[in-house]
Amino acid sequence: MQEDLAENWGIRAVTVYDKPASFFRETPLDVQHQLFVKLGRTYPAFRACSESSDPAVERSAFTQRDLQSGLVTRPRGRPALLVSSTSWTEDEDFSILLAALEKFEQLLLNGESLPPLVCVITGKGPLKEFYSRLLSQKQLQHVQVCTPWLEAEDYPRLLGSADLGVSLHTSSSGLDLPMKVVDMFGCCLPVCAASFRCLHELVKHEENGLVFRDAEELAAQLQMLFFKFPDPAGKLSLFRKNLQGSEPLCWEESWRHTVLPLLVDT
């Protein structure tokens, strides 16, 4: 946008990037468990596949809690948790994600070393009912898609609990960056993001996430990132470590570093 203003309008501008609010951060494991149990009361995708044989253990699809010690752990063989936030409009082509999930399902059926997948899609908009009906017609065995309504405080907790984020945002102007990815990065959540003109300013391909152009590329990225999940030496873990080590400025700090000196100088 800085370049566009200079080239087309003759305006000299200083770029101040959006930053996540302070409550977008990694979610502690015990809080994750509380969230999953809470959501599981309404949405089956968050529930354990089977009842625990041990009454002293409380289970969700992703976590388990020892009721005596209070210790929360992640069980072996848990599904991976993918989160996408969408406005359910034509600006975001949800069919790309849907096609990629179907390809991921086929890979599982073919015996690939991949985890079952829970895909949580948040947001509301005019095309939500259309795609919800489409989803209900799919016969997916290893991929569950959930479109929950979340309380405001639960959205950052969900991002901070997920394994991977997906952004379908494409900018009609090519000049704006998706705030949803900013929030995901605040939670140290690696992202696969749809490609457009200025996305490289936010998503660093092969550093904090991956950029895709179509369903084929997204499916291949999901296959690569979730291969032998959870793999501490895999790229998904590497991207998260890179985000954890980047320590981005919060909005207030960014404003003080970038904008305040300009105001003081004037």
XYZ file of N, CA and C in Angstrom:
798
model
N 0.829 -1.195 0.000
C 0.000 0.000 0.000
C 0.874 1.259 0.000
N 1.989 1.192 0.712
C 2.914 2.314 0.732
C 3.394 2.633 -0.686
N 3.762 1.593 -1.445
C 4.217 1.788 -2.812
C 3.090 2.296 -3.695
N 1.869 1.770 -3.520
C 0.736 2.187 -4.335
C 0.406 3.654 -4.106
N 0.443 4.098 -2.861
C 0.164 5.508 -2.557
C 1.212 6.426 -3.177
N 2.468 5.981 -3.160
C 3.535 6.809 -3.727
C 3.450 6.864 -5.250
N 3.205 5.705 -5.890
C 3.200 5.642 -7.346
C 1.964 6.269 -7.966
N 0.806 6.038 -7.374
C -0.451 6.469 -7.993
C -1.034 7.763 -7.429
N -0.602 8.148 -6.242
C -1.206 9.330 -5.603
C -0.177 10.359 -5.154
N 1.098 9.999 -5.270
C 2.137 10.936 -4.864
C 2.153 11.202 -3.379
N 1.689 10.243 -2.591
C 1.610 10.403 -1.137
C 2.741 9.614 -0.486
N 3.483 10.265 0.380
C 4.526 9.582 1.147
C 3.886 9.029 2.414
N 3.993 7.747 2.608
C 3.344 7.100 3.754
C 4.337 6.222 4.505
N 4.050 6.029 5.765
C 4.802 5.104 6.607
C 3.879 3.947 6.958
N 4.370 2.740 6.798
C 3.538 1.559 7.029
C 3.508 1.187 8.501
N 2.305 1.024 9.025
C 2.103 0.502 10.378
C 1.264 -0.761 10.238
N 1.869 -1.905 10.482
C 1.165 -3.162 10.305
C 0.230 -3.449 11.478
N -0.895 -4.074 11.164
C -1.784 -4.544 12.217
C -1.044 -5.552 13.088
N -1.357 -5.520 14.366
C -0.775 -6.462 15.316
C -1.902 -7.123 16.106
N -1.686 -8.327 16.582
C -2.752 -8.993 17.337
C -2.957 -8.365 18.696
N -4.194 -8.415 19.175
C -4.471 -7.995 20.543
C -3.765 -8.933 21.511
N -3.533 -8.475 22.727
C -2.723 -9.234 23.683
C -3.336 -10.574 24.057
N -4.668 -10.714 23.889
C -5.297 -11.985 24.278
C -5.168 -13.058 23.193
N -4.585 -12.726 22.047
C -4.264 -13.750 21.049
C -2.880 -14.302 21.369
N -2.862 -15.452 22.023
C -1.630 -16.088 22.457
C -1.870 -17.594 22.566
N -0.796 -18.338 22.741
C -0.934 -19.778 22.886
C -1.770 -20.108 24.124
N -2.618 -21.108 23.990
C -3.528 -21.483 25.072
C -2.898 -22.589 25.910
N -2.804 -22.404 27.230
C -2.259 -23.474 28.086
C -3.074 -24.754 27.930
N -2.418 -25.888 28.124
C -3.053 -27.177 27.856
C -4.286 -27.405 28.733
N -4.250 -26.968 29.979
C -5.415 -27.180 30.843
C -6.604 -26.345 30.373
N -6.326 -25.148 29.839
C -7.403 -24.305 29.315
C -7.927 -24.892 28.000
N -7.032 -25.461 27.201
C -7.466 -26.156 25.993
C -8.474 -27.248 26.339
N -8.140 -28.037 27.352
C -9.024 -29.142 27.743
C -10.396 -28.604 28.167
N -10.403 -27.559 28.958
C -11.675 -26.966 29.389
C -12.498 -26.518 28.182
N -11.829 -25.911 27.204
C -12.515 -25.444 26.006
C -13.082 -26.617 25.214
N -12.289 -27.657 25.019
C -12.743 -28.806 24.233
C -13.928 -29.506 24.905
N -13.858 -29.649 26.225
C -14.968 -30.285 26.945
C -16.229 -29.435 26.828
N -16.061 -28.137 26.941
C -17.197 -27.212 26.823
C -17.832 -27.309 25.432
N -17.012 -27.239 24.387
C -17.537 -27.300 23.026
C -18.107 -28.680 22.711
N -17.537 -29.706 23.342
C -18.004 -31.057 23.107
C -19.429 -31.298 23.574
N -19.915 -30.469 24.472
C -21.302 -30.611 24.930
C -22.281 -30.283 23.810
N -21.822 -29.507 22.842
C -22.688 -29.096 21.723
C -22.254 -29.694 20.395
N -20.936 -29.843 20.216
C -20.411 -30.255 18.910
C -19.654 -31.574 19.037
N -20.162 -32.646 18.416
C -19.556 -33.977 18.552
C -18.090 -34.057 18.131
N -17.645 -33.181 17.232
C -16.264 -33.250 16.752
C -15.251 -33.063 17.876
N -15.665 -32.422 18.966
C -14.744 -32.167 20.075
C -14.774 -33.283 21.127
N -15.667 -34.242 20.961
C -15.795 -35.321 21.940
C -14.835 -36.464 21.615
N -14.445 -37.191 22.651
C -13.643 -38.402 22.451
C -14.441 -39.405 21.640
N -13.727 -40.197 20.842
C -14.407 -41.157 19.968
C -15.175 -42.203 20.756
N -14.678 -42.536 21.936
C -15.340 -43.530 22.776
C -15.269 -43.098 24.228
N -16.177 -43.617 25.027
C -16.192 -43.295 26.443
C -14.955 -43.873 27.120
N -14.420 -43.133 28.092
C -13.261 -43.608 28.822
C -13.646 -44.792 29.704
N -12.816 -45.839 29.673
C -13.041 -46.993 30.547
C -12.631 -46.696 31.979
N -11.911 -45.595 32.150
C -11.452 -45.194 33.480
C -12.275 -43.997 33.936
N -13.114 -44.165 34.970
C -13.939 -43.036 35.425
C -13.130 -41.888 36.019
N -11.853 -42.124 36.270
C -11.005 -41.071 36.833
C -10.367 -40.218 35.743
N -10.703 -40.493 34.471
C -10.133 -39.738 33.355
C -11.247 -39.062 32.561
N -11.124 -37.762 32.384
C -12.066 -36.984 31.570
C -11.418 -36.745 30.216
N -12.123 -37.111 29.147
C -11.515 -37.073 27.825
C -12.262 -36.146 26.877
N -11.488 -35.497 26.013
C -12.038 -34.816 24.836
C -11.404 -35.486 23.623
N -11.703 -34.992 22.437
C -11.094 -35.576 21.234
C -9.588 -35.351 21.196
N -9.111 -34.309 21.879
C -7.718 -33.899 21.748
C -6.913 -34.003 23.038
N -7.594 -34.101 24.166
C -6.924 -34.055 25.458
C -7.574 -35.029 26.429
N -6.860 -35.296 27.522
C -7.447 -36.073 28.608
C -6.931 -35.525 29.942
N -7.801 -35.572 30.932
C -7.460 -35.011 32.241
C -7.656 -36.056 33.321
N -6.606 -36.261 34.118
C -6.691 -37.133 35.282
C -7.428 -36.371 36.379
N -8.605 -36.851 36.757
C -9.449 -36.118 37.703
C -8.866 -36.099 39.110
N -7.956 -37.005 39.399
C -7.340 -37.011 40.729
C -6.193 -36.012 40.822
N -5.295 -36.060 39.850
C -4.133 -35.164 39.882
C -4.387 -33.840 39.179
N -5.377 -33.825 38.270
C -5.636 -32.625 37.475
C -4.733 -32.492 36.268
N -3.826 -33.456 36.078
C -2.869 -33.391 34.976
C -3.582 -33.578 33.635
N -3.293 -32.684 32.682
C -3.862 -32.767 31.336
C -2.769 -33.186 30.369
N -3.071 -34.156 29.527
C -2.127 -34.638 28.526
C -2.844 -34.784 27.184
N -2.044 -34.959 26.121
C -2.592 -35.241 24.794
C -2.463 -36.737 24.537
N -3.555 -37.415 24.252
C -3.469 -38.864 24.034
C -2.800 -39.198 22.707
N -2.208 -40.372 22.638
C -1.645 -40.840 21.380
C -2.768 -41.093 20.381
N -2.493 -40.816 19.113
C -3.489 -41.057 18.079
C -4.579 -40.015 18.001
N -4.361 -38.876 18.659
C -5.391 -37.831 18.611
C -5.503 -37.250 17.213
N -6.659 -36.700 16.872
C -6.779 -36.026 15.570
C -6.022 -34.708 15.564
N -5.702 -34.244 14.381
C -5.141 -32.900 14.224
C -6.291 -31.904 14.168
N -6.031 -30.696 14.648
C -7.061 -29.652 14.704
C -6.679 -28.516 13.760
N -7.485 -28.339 12.742
C -7.299 -27.277 11.747
C -8.403 -26.240 11.937
N -8.037 -24.982 11.914
C -9.007 -23.905 12.114
C -8.957 -22.925 10.948
N -10.128 -22.551 10.457
C -10.223 -21.510 9.436
C -11.354 -20.568 9.822
N -11.116 -19.292 9.644
C -12.145 -18.294 9.889
C -12.528 -17.672 8.557
N -13.813 -17.652 8.268
C -14.254 -17.153 6.962
C -15.471 -16.262 7.107
N -15.636 -15.366 6.152
C -16.814 -14.500 6.104
C -17.934 -15.147 5.305
N -17.681 -16.353 4.749
C -18.676 -17.069 3.961
C -19.241 -16.184 2.842
N -18.353 -15.499 2.143
C -18.748 -14.678 0.999
C -17.957 -15.142 -0.222
N -18.268 -14.582 -1.374
C -17.564 -14.948 -2.599
C -16.125 -14.459 -2.602
N -15.763 -13.590 -1.652
C -14.381 -13.123 -1.567
C -13.448 -14.225 -1.084
N -14.007 -15.241 -0.437
C -13.208 -16.352 0.073
C -13.771 -17.640 -0.527
N -12.981 -18.301 -1.323
C -13.448 -19.484 -2.047
C -13.332 -20.712 -1.149
N -14.404 -20.990 -0.430
C -14.406 -22.108 0.503
C -14.293 -23.445 -0.216
N -14.659 -23.486 -1.483
C -14.579 -24.744 -2.229
C -13.141 -25.256 -2.316
N -12.162 -24.363 -2.226
C -10.757 -24.784 -2.238
C -10.462 -25.652 -1.018
N -10.893 -25.199 0.155
C -10.664 -25.970 1.371
C -11.447 -27.273 1.340
N -12.667 -27.219 0.878
C -13.497 -28.421 0.819
C -12.861 -29.480 -0.083
N -12.382 -29.063 -1.247
C -11.738 -30.001 -2.168
C -10.459 -30.574 -1.564
N -9.695 -29.742 -0.855
C -8.460 -30.203 -0.222
C -8.759 -31.220 0.877
N -9.832 -30.994 1.626
C -10.212 -31.943 2.679
C -10.624 -33.287 2.082
N -11.317 -33.252 0.957
C -11.693 -34.504 0.297
C -10.456 -35.263 -0.184
N -9.465 -34.554 -0.678
C -8.220 -35.198 -1.100
C -7.482 -35.774 0.112
N -7.521 -35.064 1.222
C -6.887 -35.539 2.450
C -7.570 -36.818 2.930
N -8.891 -36.845 2.860
C -9.655 -38.042 3.215
C -9.227 -39.228 2.360
N -9.050 -39.002 1.074
C -8.671 -40.094 0.172
C -7.282 -40.614 0.507
N -6.384 -39.719 0.890
C -5.042 -40.147 1.289
C -5.110 -41.059 2.512
N -5.974 -40.720 3.468
C -6.151 -41.561 4.645
C -6.712 -42.929 4.266
N -7.682 -42.937 3.380
C -8.263 -44.201 2.935
C -7.237 -45.063 2.200
N -6.249 -44.402 1.586
C -5.198 -45.123 0.862
C -4.081 -45.611 1.785
N -4.215 -45.308 3.088
C -3.241 -45.817 4.047
C -2.076 -44.908 4.350
N -2.142 -43.632 3.935
C -1.058 -42.703 4.239
C -0.943 -42.500 5.755
N 0.275 -42.222 6.207
C 0.535 -42.027 7.636
C 0.115 -40.614 8.051
N -1.184 -40.428 8.134
C -1.776 -39.126 8.457
C -2.796 -39.298 9.588
N -3.019 -38.242 10.373
C -3.982 -38.345 11.464
C -5.400 -38.071 10.964
N -6.405 -38.569 11.688
C -7.745 -38.050 11.416
C -7.733 -36.542 11.639
N -8.653 -35.842 11.007
C -8.609 -34.379 11.010
C -9.950 -33.806 11.435
N -9.892 -32.845 12.345
C -11.065 -32.057 12.702
C -10.839 -30.645 12.168
N -11.711 -30.207 11.285
C -11.619 -28.875 10.677
C -12.724 -28.003 11.253
N -12.335 -26.984 11.980
C -13.293 -26.070 12.600
C -13.309 -24.770 11.813
N -14.478 -24.399 11.329
C -14.627 -23.194 10.509
C -15.534 -22.227 11.246
N -14.980 -21.093 11.620
C -15.741 -20.094 12.362
C -16.190 -18.976 11.433
N -17.109 -18.169 11.912
C -17.599 -17.030 11.144
C -19.016 -17.250 10.654
N -19.594 -16.193 10.137
C -20.939 -16.276 9.580
C -21.027 -15.383 8.358
N -21.939 -15.726 7.458
C -22.076 -14.965 6.227
C -23.098 -15.607 5.317
N -23.339 -14.992 4.159
C -24.448 -15.404 3.289
C -24.306 -16.797 2.685
N -23.096 -17.297 2.532
C -22.916 -18.606 1.891
C -22.759 -19.743 2.892
N -22.895 -19.461 4.177
C -22.681 -20.507 5.179
C -23.688 -21.644 5.026
N -24.963 -21.320 4.850
C -25.987 -22.368 4.727
C -25.752 -23.215 3.479
N -25.355 -22.584 2.386
C -25.097 -23.321 1.153
C -24.008 -24.372 1.359
N -22.887 -23.948 1.952
C -21.786 -24.877 2.145
C -22.075 -25.871 3.262
N -22.868 -25.487 4.249
C -23.244 -26.421 5.303
C -24.056 -27.572 4.723
N -24.965 -27.250 3.794
C -25.736 -28.311 3.131
C -24.819 -29.197 2.290
N -23.861 -28.563 1.624
C -22.920 -29.321 0.802
C -22.088 -30.263 1.663
N -21.653 -29.775 2.813
C -20.860 -30.590 3.722
C -21.653 -31.783 4.239
N -22.929 -31.568 4.524
C -23.762 -32.639 5.068
C -23.946 -33.785 4.074
N -23.722 -33.512 2.800
C -23.870 -34.543 1.767
C -22.591 -35.364 1.566
N -21.479 -34.888 2.139
C -20.208 -35.595 1.965
C -20.136 -36.793 2.912
N -19.604 -37.884 2.434
C -19.449 -39.094 3.240
C -17.980 -39.223 3.673
N -17.567 -38.342 4.566
C -16.176 -38.349 5.028
C -16.067 -39.198 6.287
N -15.118 -40.102 6.302
C -14.941 -41.004 7.433
C -13.893 -40.521 8.424
N -12.842 -39.879 7.925
C -11.704 -39.512 8.773
C -11.533 -38.001 8.934
N -12.360 -37.239 8.260
C -12.323 -35.776 8.362
C -13.671 -35.296 8.867
N -13.662 -34.585 9.981
C -14.886 -33.989 10.518
C -14.823 -32.479 10.333
N -15.892 -31.897 9.857
C -15.968 -30.453 9.678
C -17.027 -29.912 10.619
N -16.640 -28.919 11.397
C -17.519 -28.343 12.413
C -17.590 -26.838 12.199
N -18.793 -26.275 12.238
C -18.971 -24.823 12.050
C -19.633 -24.245 13.298
N -18.894 -24.137 14.397
C -19.512 -23.748 15.665
C -19.758 -22.252 15.773
N -20.689 -21.919 16.653
C -20.811 -20.539 17.119
C -19.977 -20.436 18.376
N -19.067 -19.469 18.418
C -18.159 -19.331 19.549
C -18.428 -18.057 20.327
N -18.341 -18.145 21.636
C -18.333 -16.938 22.456
C -17.049 -16.167 22.168
N -17.107 -14.857 22.343
C -15.987 -14.003 21.928
C -14.664 -14.437 22.553
N -14.678 -14.818 23.827
C -13.431 -15.170 24.489
C -12.913 -16.540 24.068
N -13.777 -17.347 23.438
C -13.355 -18.686 23.042
C -12.632 -18.708 21.701
N -12.822 -17.688 20.873
C -12.153 -17.674 19.567
C -10.631 -17.630 19.707
N -10.049 -16.694 20.480
C -8.592 -16.727 20.630
C -8.108 -17.995 21.325
N -8.902 -18.552 22.232
C -8.508 -19.798 22.886
C -8.459 -20.949 21.882
N -9.404 -20.946 20.948
C -9.408 -21.987 19.922
C -8.188 -21.861 19.017
N -7.881 -20.637 18.580
C -6.690 -20.437 17.744
C -5.439 -20.892 18.477
N -5.368 -20.583 19.769
C -4.207 -20.951 20.566
C -4.123 -22.425 20.887
N -5.182 -23.178 20.531
C -5.222 -24.620 20.783
C -5.028 -25.442 19.514
N -5.096 -24.791 18.351
C -5.107 -25.506 17.070
C -3.697 -25.897 16.628
N -3.646 -26.794 15.656
C -2.381 -27.239 15.084
C -2.019 -26.481 13.813
N -3.038 -26.025 13.073
C -2.788 -25.334 11.811
C -3.966 -24.420 11.498
N -3.671 -23.250 10.965
C -4.704 -22.337 10.484
C -4.713 -22.302 8.966
N -5.878 -22.053 8.400
C -6.008 -21.888 6.951
C -6.722 -20.578 6.675
N -6.141 -19.762 5.805
C -6.759 -18.503 5.393
C -7.113 -18.578 3.915
N -8.368 -18.339 3.615
C -8.844 -18.324 2.227
C -8.992 -16.904 1.694
N -8.598 -15.920 2.483
C -8.748 -14.515 2.118
C -7.903 -14.181 0.897
N -8.532 -13.563 -0.088
C -7.803 -12.978 -1.212
C -8.278 -11.538 -1.359
N -7.341 -10.641 -1.508
C -7.652 -9.214 -1.529
C -8.000 -8.757 -2.941
N -9.173 -8.153 -3.097
C -9.553 -7.633 -4.416
C -8.634 -6.499 -4.850
N -8.144 -5.731 -3.878
C -7.230 -4.634 -4.197
C -5.779 -5.109 -4.261
N -5.496 -6.242 -3.594
C -4.130 -6.705 -3.505
C -3.294 -5.908 -2.533
N -3.954 -5.088 -1.704
C -3.230 -4.170 -0.828
C -3.480 -4.393 0.659
N -4.448 -5.238 1.006
C -4.761 -5.425 2.427
C -4.363 -6.825 2.872
N -3.975 -6.944 4.126
C -3.533 -8.214 4.687
C -4.617 -8.767 5.608
N -4.781 -10.084 5.642
C -5.858 -10.682 6.438
C -5.583 -10.610 7.939
N -6.483 -9.930 8.652
C -6.330 -9.805 10.099
C -6.408 -11.160 10.779
N -7.153 -12.095 10.181
C -7.272 -13.424 10.790
C -5.911 -14.097 10.884
N -5.035 -13.856 9.885
C -3.698 -14.438 9.934
C -2.856 -13.738 10.999
N -3.020 -12.440 11.142
C -2.330 -11.708 12.200
C -2.686 -12.308 13.558
N -3.971 -12.583 13.778
C -4.411 -13.165 15.046
C -3.855 -14.573 15.224
N -3.841 -15.359 14.154
C -3.274 -16.714 14.233
C -1.803 -16.664 14.605
N -1.067 -15.749 14.002
C 0.354 -15.623 14.321
C 0.550 -15.162 15.762
N -0.377 -14.351 16.274
C -0.302 -13.966 17.681
C -0.387 -15.165 18.596
N -1.100 -16.206 18.135
C -1.237 -17.462 18.882
C -0.150 -18.464 18.513
N 0.861 -18.027 17.750
C 1.945 -18.901 17.271
C 1.394 -20.083 16.490
N 0.337 -19.826 15.715
C -0.309 -20.868 14.918
C 0.168 -20.775 13.472
N 0.875 -21.783 12.968
C 1.286 -21.770 11.561
C 0.071 -21.727 10.633
N 0.272 -21.164 9.444
C -0.849 -20.903 8.539
C -0.535 -21.368 7.126
N -1.548 -21.944 6.472
C -1.554 -22.101 5.023
C -2.491 -21.022 4.487
N -2.011 -20.177 3.603
C -2.785 -19.019 3.168
C -2.879 -18.937 1.653
N -4.059 -18.558 1.171
C -4.268 -18.357 -0.260
C -3.411 -17.196 -0.741
N -2.797 -17.382 -1.893
C -1.838 -16.407 -2.410
C -2.537 -15.186 -3.007
N -1.967 -14.024 -2.772
C -2.330 -12.807 -3.486
C -1.178 -11.818 -3.388
N -1.320 -10.672 -4.008
C -0.210 -9.783 -4.316
C 0.712 -9.450 -3.133
N 0.181 -9.001 -2.015
C 1.053 -8.498 -0.946
C 1.172 -9.453 0.240
N 0.701 -10.689 0.089
C 0.679 -11.616 1.220
C 2.069 -11.877 1.783
N 3.093 -11.782 0.925
C 4.456 -12.074 1.374
C 4.918 -11.144 2.491
N 4.249 -9.994 2.650
C 4.608 -9.092 3.738
C 4.243 -9.682 5.098
N 3.347 -10.655 5.109
C 2.880 -11.249 6.358
C 3.271 -12.717 6.464
N 2.900 -13.504 5.468
C 3.204 -14.934 5.479
C 4.520 -15.165 4.743
N 5.503 -15.640 5.479
C 6.815 -15.942 4.900
C 6.831 -17.432 4.541
N 6.710 -17.710 3.244
C 6.607 -19.086 2.772
C 7.798 -19.910 3.248
N 7.493 -21.060 3.852
C 8.491 -21.987 4.383
C 9.164 -21.454 5.651
N 8.607 -20.395 6.255
C 9.182 -19.871 7.500
C 8.139 -19.878 8.620
N 6.998 -19.207 8.393
C 5.927 -19.231 9.397
C 4.648 -19.864 8.846
N 4.742 -20.375 7.632
C 3.582 -21.006 7.008
C 3.856 -21.307 5.542
N 2.778 -21.592 4.826
C 2.881 -21.916 3.410
C 1.821 -21.141 2.634
N 2.098 -20.885 1.367
C 1.182 -20.156 0.490
C 0.717 -21.107 -0.604
N -0.587 -21.129 -0.860
C -1.125 -22.012 -1.897
C -1.934 -21.210 -2.915
N -2.065 -21.785 -4.126
C -2.827 -21.135 -5.195
C -4.129 -21.852 -5.520
N -4.216 -23.131 -5.161
C -5.417 -23.890 -5.496
C -5.559 -25.072 -4.537
N -6.623 -25.849 -4.726
C -6.910 -26.977 -3.840
C -5.822 -28.040 -3.897
N -5.240 -28.250 -5.082
C -4.183 -29.247 -5.226
C -2.992 -28.893 -4.340
N -2.589 -27.632 -4.373
C -1.457 -27.204 -3.564
C -1.789 -27.283 -2.078
N -2.992 -26.864 -1.701
C -3.373 -26.921 -0.289
C -3.403 -28.364 0.202
N -3.952 -29.271 -0.588
C -3.997 -30.683 -0.198
C -2.590 -31.241 -0.013
N -1.688 -30.888 -0.912
C -0.303 -31.359 -0.808
C 0.363 -30.796 0.449
N 0.035 -29.556 0.794
C 0.603 -28.947 1.998
C 0.066 -29.625 3.259
N -1.223 -29.932 3.279
C -1.793 -30.629 4.427
C -1.148 -32.001 4.590
N -0.936 -32.683 3.475
C -0.301 -34.003 3.512
C 1.111 -33.896 4.078
N 1.863 -32.915 3.636
C 3.241 -32.766 4.092
C 3.309 -32.351 5.561
N 2.481 -31.401 5.964
C 2.540 -30.878 7.325
C 2.055 -31.882 8.364
N 1.078 -32.713 7.988
C 0.518 -33.654 8.951
C 1.097 -35.064 8.819
N 2.098 -35.258 7.976
C 2.708 -36.580 7.824
C 3.351 -36.999 9.146
N 2.991 -38.185 9.621
C 3.489 -38.727 10.895
C 3.211 -37.786 12.067
N 2.089 -37.121 12.023
C 1.675 -36.185 13.081
C 1.483 -36.919 14.406
N 1.884 -36.328 15.548
C 2.643 -35.077 15.649
C 4.145 -35.361 15.594
N 4.814 -34.719 14.677
C 6.235 -34.957 14.461
C 7.023 -33.740 14.956
N 7.744 -33.876 16.082
C 8.485 -32.722 16.615
C 9.579 -32.213 15.683
N 9.978 -33.047 14.715
C 11.013 -32.617 13.767
C 10.419 -32.170 12.440
N 9.087 -32.178 12.321
C 8.439 -31.820 11.074
C 8.333 -30.318 10.864
N 7.890 -29.938 9.674
C 7.812 -28.511 9.334
C 6.768 -27.777 10.154
N 5.686 -28.459 10.523
C 4.666 -27.807 11.329
C 5.253 -27.350 12.653
N 6.047 -28.197 13.280
C 6.718 -27.823 14.533
C 7.744 -26.726 14.296
N 8.454 -26.792 13.170
C 9.447 -25.767 12.849
C 8.794 -24.406 12.676
N 7.686 -24.352 11.942
C 6.993 -23.077 11.742
C 6.538 -22.494 13.078
N 6.017 -23.357 13.955
C 5.564 -22.871 15.270
C 6.741 -22.316 16.078
N 7.868 -23.012 16.043
C 9.046 -22.536 16.769
C 9.510 -21.196 16.212
N 9.443 -21.035 14.894
C 9.822 -19.751 14.300
C 8.908 -18.634 14.775
N 7.609 -18.925 14.880
C 6.670 -17.915 15.369
C 6.909 -17.615 16.843
N 7.192 -18.648 17.618
C 7.467 -18.445 19.036
C 8.714 -17.599 19.243
N 9.678 -17.754 18.344
C 10.929 -17.021 18.490
C 10.916 -15.636 17.899
N 9.858 -15.296 17.155
C 9.839 -13.994 16.482
C 9.454 -12.864 17.421
N 8.687 -13.153 18.477
C 8.273 -12.161 19.465
C 7.791 -10.867 18.806
N 6.680 -10.903 18.081
C 6.197 -9.704 17.395
C 5.746 -8.635 18.382
N 5.899 -7.397 17.975
C 5.418 -6.287 18.800
C 3.897 -6.320 18.872
N 3.353 -5.938 20.022
C 1.914 -5.750 20.103
C 1.566 -4.432 19.416
N 0.260 -4.166 19.234
C -0.146 -2.972 18.500
C 0.369 -1.704 19.179
N 0.251 -1.627 20.507
C 0.673 -0.424 21.228
C 2.169 -0.168 21.050
N 2.971 -1.249 21.125
C 4.417 -1.088 20.957
C 4.760 -0.681 19.532
N 4.062 -1.271 18.556
C 4.293 -0.919 17.161
C 3.968 0.546 16.918
N 2.875 1.026 17.502
C 2.480 2.430 17.343
C 3.547 3.353 17.934
N 4.051 2.997 19.111
C 5.073 3.847 19.747
C 6.362 3.877 18.933
N 6.721 2.728 18.341
C 7.971 2.659 17.588
C 7.871 3.340 16.222
N 6.676 3.283 15.594
C 6.552 3.724 14.202
C 5.861 5.076 14.054
N 4.762 5.256 14.751
C 3.944 6.451 14.548
C 4.347 7.594 15.473
N 4.569 7.282 16.735
C 4.842 8.349 17.707
C 6.049 9.206 17.321
N 7.145 8.634 16.816
C 8.275 9.483 16.405
C 7.904 10.480 15.311
N 6.975 10.107 14.410
C 6.548 11.023 13.362
C 5.781 12.189 13.941
N 4.943 11.917 14.938
C 4.159 12.968 15.567
C 5.031 13.896 16.397
N 6.028 13.305 17.058
C 6.950 14.115 17.880
C 7.766 15.023 16.991
N 8.204 14.496 15.822
C 9.030 15.284 14.899
C 8.281 16.482 14.341
N 6.923 16.357 14.227
C 6.166 17.459 13.670
C 5.826 18.491 14.732
